[in-house]
């Protein structure tokens, strides 16, 4: 879910693709932090398989792919085309949990799955 640098949720419908892309980028930063802290670090990432970007927007919003670029561009920049390139869906939705502007689901393959730390609770 999109968060500001202070950790607050970025909320509300996306009406400007550039603002939405910045929110999507914060989702990528959050995923990178999780990979670093809980999945054995960046060197343990084999590849990114699939990313689904949900954009809180009005019906008929045409710029969901542009919003998704905020996430995708950062991942490809960080991991290169071979490991970072992924299949992607970008979907405008009527609302997201807590009113978030953007939410991203990612499927990432690790070299060594046993390095991932499971956290429950």
PDB file of C-alpha atoms in Angstrom:
ATOM      1  CA  UNK A   1       0.000   0.000   0.000  1.00  0.00           C
ATOM      2  CA  UNK A   2       1.288   3.464  -0.865  1.00  0.00           C
ATOM      3  CA  UNK A   3       2.940   5.314   2.010  1.00  0.00           C
ATOM      4  CA  UNK A   4       4.629   8.678   2.409  1.00  0.00           C
ATOM      5  CA  UNK A   5       8.189   9.069   3.677  1.00  0.00           C
ATOM      6  CA  UNK A   6       6.741   9.529   7.171  1.00  0.00           C
ATOM      7  CA  UNK A   7       4.942   6.196   6.920  1.00  0.00           C
ATOM      8  CA  UNK A   8       1.469   7.679   6.549  1.00  0.00           C
ATOM      9  CA  UNK A   9      -0.815   6.140   3.955  1.00  0.00           C
ATOM     10  CA  UNK A  10      -1.155   7.988   0.668  1.00  0.00           C
ATOM     11  CA  UNK A  11      -4.921   8.038   0.313  1.00  0.00           C
ATOM     12  CA  UNK A  12      -7.613   9.116  -2.113  1.00  0.00           C
ATOM     13  CA  UNK A  13      -8.473   8.569  -5.721  1.00  0.00           C
ATOM     14  CA  UNK A  14      -5.712   9.018  -8.262  1.00  0.00           C
ATOM     15  CA  UNK A  15      -6.574  11.759 -10.746  1.00  0.00           C
ATOM     16  CA  UNK A  16      -3.053  12.645 -11.895  1.00  0.00           C
ATOM     17  CA  UNK A  17      -0.915   9.840 -13.371  1.00  0.00           C
ATOM     18  CA  UNK A  18       2.351  11.390 -12.153  1.00  0.00           C
ATOM     19  CA  UNK A  19       1.094  11.601  -8.573  1.00  0.00           C
ATOM     20  CA  UNK A  20      -0.157   8.017  -8.875  1.00  0.00           C
ATOM     21  CA  UNK A  21       3.196   6.857 -10.256  1.00  0.00           C
ATOM     22  CA  UNK A  22       4.936   8.434  -7.259  1.00  0.00           C
ATOM     23  CA  UNK A  23       2.555   6.543  -4.957  1.00  0.00           C
ATOM     24  CA  UNK A  24       3.281   3.305  -6.841  1.00  0.00           C
ATOM     25  CA  UNK A  25       6.997   3.962  -6.415  1.00  0.00           C
ATOM     26  CA  UNK A  26       6.493   4.033  -2.639  1.00  0.00           C
ATOM     27  CA  UNK A  27       4.936   0.571  -2.926  1.00  0.00           C
ATOM     28  CA  UNK A  28       8.092  -0.605  -4.705  1.00  0.00           C
ATOM     29  CA  UNK A  29      10.240   0.886  -1.955  1.00  0.00           C
ATOM     30  CA  UNK A  30       8.167  -0.971   0.617  1.00  0.00           C
ATOM     31  CA  UNK A  31       8.593  -4.254  -1.235  1.00  0.00           C
ATOM     32  CA  UNK A  32      12.328  -3.674  -1.545  1.00  0.00           C
ATOM     33  CA  UNK A  33      12.537  -3.087   2.206  1.00  0.00           C
ATOM     34  CA  UNK A  34      10.688  -6.355   2.848  1.00  0.00           C
ATOM     35  CA  UNK A  35      13.000  -8.252   0.514  1.00  0.00           C
ATOM     36  CA  UNK A  36      16.056  -6.795   2.223  1.00  0.00           C
ATOM     37  CA  UNK A  37      14.816  -7.367   5.765  1.00  0.00           C
ATOM     38  CA  UNK A  38      12.839 -10.608   5.492  1.00  0.00           C
ATOM     39  CA  UNK A  39      13.898 -12.496   2.378  1.00  0.00           C
ATOM     40  CA  UNK A  40      17.658 -12.790   2.538  1.00  0.00           C
ATOM     41  CA  UNK A  41      18.481  -9.508   0.799  1.00  0.00           C
ATOM     42  CA  UNK A  42      18.538  -8.421  -2.820  1.00  0.00           C
ATOM     43  CA  UNK A  43      21.126 -11.016  -3.831  1.00  0.00           C
ATOM     44  CA  UNK A  44      18.593 -13.699  -2.931  1.00  0.00           C
ATOM     45  CA  UNK A  45      16.117 -12.411  -5.548  1.00  0.00           C
ATOM     46  CA  UNK A  46      16.170 -14.657  -8.592  1.00  0.00           C
ATOM     47  CA  UNK A  47      13.507 -12.798 -10.587  1.00  0.00           C
ATOM     48  CA  UNK A  48      10.267 -10.854 -10.495  1.00  0.00           C
ATOM     49  CA  UNK A  49       7.476 -12.857 -12.112  1.00  0.00           C
ATOM     50  CA  UNK A  50       4.289 -10.804 -11.878  1.00  0.00           C
ATOM     51  CA  UNK A  51       3.111  -7.488 -10.550  1.00  0.00           C
ATOM     52  CA  UNK A  52      -0.507  -6.389 -10.190  1.00  0.00           C
ATOM     53  CA  UNK A  53      -1.031  -2.694  -9.556  1.00  0.00           C
ATOM     54  CA  UNK A  54      -4.400  -1.595  -8.183  1.00  0.00           C
ATOM     55  CA  UNK A  55      -5.147   2.107  -8.653  1.00  0.00           C
ATOM     56  CA  UNK A  56      -7.875   3.799  -6.626  1.00  0.00           C
ATOM     57  CA  UNK A  57      -9.560   5.785  -9.391  1.00  0.00           C
ATOM     58  CA  UNK A  58     -12.886   6.779 -10.880  1.00  0.00           C
ATOM     59  CA  UNK A  59     -14.619   4.472 -13.317  1.00  0.00           C
ATOM     60  CA  UNK A  60     -13.027   4.677 -16.747  1.00  0.00           C
ATOM     61  CA  UNK A  61      -9.689   6.066 -15.507  1.00  0.00           C
ATOM     62  CA  UNK A  62      -7.360   5.542 -18.492  1.00  0.00           C
ATOM     63  CA  UNK A  63      -3.906   5.999 -16.953  1.00  0.00           C
ATOM     64  CA  UNK A  64      -3.474   2.942 -14.714  1.00  0.00           C
ATOM     65  CA  UNK A  65      -0.551   1.677 -16.866  1.00  0.00           C
ATOM     66  CA  UNK A  66       1.238   5.005 -16.423  1.00  0.00           C
ATOM     67  CA  UNK A  67       0.702   4.810 -12.670  1.00  0.00           C
ATOM     68  CA  UNK A  68       2.090   1.248 -12.698  1.00  0.00           C
ATOM     69  CA  UNK A  69       5.249   2.510 -14.410  1.00  0.00           C
ATOM     70  CA  UNK A  70       6.218   4.142 -11.112  1.00  0.00           C
ATOM     71  CA  UNK A  71       6.574   0.661  -9.620  1.00  0.00           C
ATOM     72  CA  UNK A  72       7.904  -1.189 -12.640  1.00  0.00           C
ATOM     73  CA  UNK A  73      10.563   1.357 -13.572  1.00  0.00           C
ATOM     74  CA  UNK A  74      12.091   1.267 -10.094  1.00  0.00           C
ATOM     75  CA  UNK A  75      12.167  -2.544  -9.962  1.00  0.00           C
ATOM     76  CA  UNK A  76      13.805  -2.829 -13.399  1.00  0.00           C
ATOM     77  CA  UNK A  77      16.283  -0.100 -12.443  1.00  0.00           C
ATOM     78  CA  UNK A  78      17.161  -1.904  -9.204  1.00  0.00           C
ATOM     79  CA  UNK A  79      17.400  -5.470 -10.570  1.00  0.00           C
ATOM     80  CA  UNK A  80      18.131  -4.984 -14.270  1.00  0.00           C
ATOM     81  CA  UNK A  81      16.107  -6.174 -17.219  1.00  0.00           C
ATOM     82  CA  UNK A  82      16.849  -9.860 -16.761  1.00  0.00           C
ATOM     83  CA  UNK A  83      15.784 -10.267 -13.132  1.00  0.00           C
ATOM     84  CA  UNK A  84      13.553  -7.199 -12.790  1.00  0.00           C
ATOM     85  CA  UNK A  85      11.385  -7.443 -15.898  1.00  0.00           C
ATOM     86  CA  UNK A  86       7.995  -8.970 -15.093  1.00  0.00           C
ATOM     87  CA  UNK A  87       4.492  -9.545 -16.374  1.00  0.00           C
ATOM     88  CA  UNK A  88       2.184  -6.786 -15.205  1.00  0.00           C
ATOM     89  CA  UNK A  89      -1.448  -5.882 -14.808  1.00  0.00           C
ATOM     90  CA  UNK A  90      -2.646  -2.384 -13.980  1.00  0.00           C
ATOM     91  CA  UNK A  91      -6.238  -2.094 -12.842  1.00  0.00           C
ATOM     92  CA  UNK A  92      -8.336   0.884 -11.807  1.00  0.00           C
ATOM     93  CA  UNK A  93     -10.586  -0.006  -8.872  1.00  0.00           C
ATOM     94  CA  UNK A  94     -13.386   1.821  -7.060  1.00  0.00           C
ATOM     95  CA  UNK A  95     -11.573   1.699  -3.730  1.00  0.00           C
ATOM     96  CA  UNK A  96      -8.727   0.121  -1.773  1.00  0.00           C
ATOM     97  CA  UNK A  97      -8.273  -0.821   1.889  1.00  0.00           C
ATOM     98  CA  UNK A  98      -7.961   2.207   4.178  1.00  0.00           C
ATOM     99  CA  UNK A  99      -8.606   4.470   1.167  1.00  0.00           C
ATOM    100  CA  UNK A 100      -5.078   3.907  -0.175  1.00  0.00           C
ATOM    101  CA  UNK A 101      -4.287   5.430  -3.561  1.00  0.00           C
ATOM    102  CA  UNK A 102      -2.260   2.460  -4.843  1.00  0.00           C
ATOM    103  CA  UNK A 103      -1.748  -1.129  -3.779  1.00  0.00           C
ATOM    104  CA  UNK A 104       0.664  -3.560  -5.448  1.00  0.00           C
ATOM    105  CA  UNK A 105       0.862  -7.326  -5.331  1.00  0.00           C
ATOM    106  CA  UNK A 106       4.136  -8.874  -6.489  1.00  0.00           C
ATOM    107  CA  UNK A 107       5.305 -12.422  -7.133  1.00  0.00           C
ATOM    108  CA  UNK A 108       9.061 -12.702  -6.625  1.00  0.00           C
ATOM    109  CA  UNK A 109      11.173 -15.851  -6.910  1.00  0.00           C
ATOM    110  CA  UNK A 110      14.014 -16.285  -4.450  1.00  0.00           C
ATOM    111  CA  UNK A 111      17.182 -18.295  -4.984  1.00  0.00           C
ATOM    112  CA  UNK A 112      16.930 -19.720  -1.479  1.00  0.00           C
ATOM    113  CA  UNK A 113      13.424 -19.718  -0.048  1.00  0.00           C
ATOM    114  CA  UNK A 114      14.613 -20.901   3.340  1.00  0.00           C
ATOM    115  CA  UNK A 115      16.203 -17.485   3.919  1.00  0.00           C
ATOM    116  CA  UNK A 116      12.772 -15.873   4.053  1.00  0.00           C
ATOM    117  CA  UNK A 117      11.645 -15.058   7.574  1.00  0.00           C
ATOM    118  CA  UNK A 118       8.008 -15.815   8.186  1.00  0.00           C
ATOM    119  CA  UNK A 119       6.214 -13.387  10.436  1.00  0.00           C
ATOM    120  CA  UNK A 120       2.791 -14.111  11.842  1.00  0.00           C
ATOM    121  CA  UNK A 121       0.580 -12.075  14.094  1.00  0.00           C
TER     122      UNK A 121
END
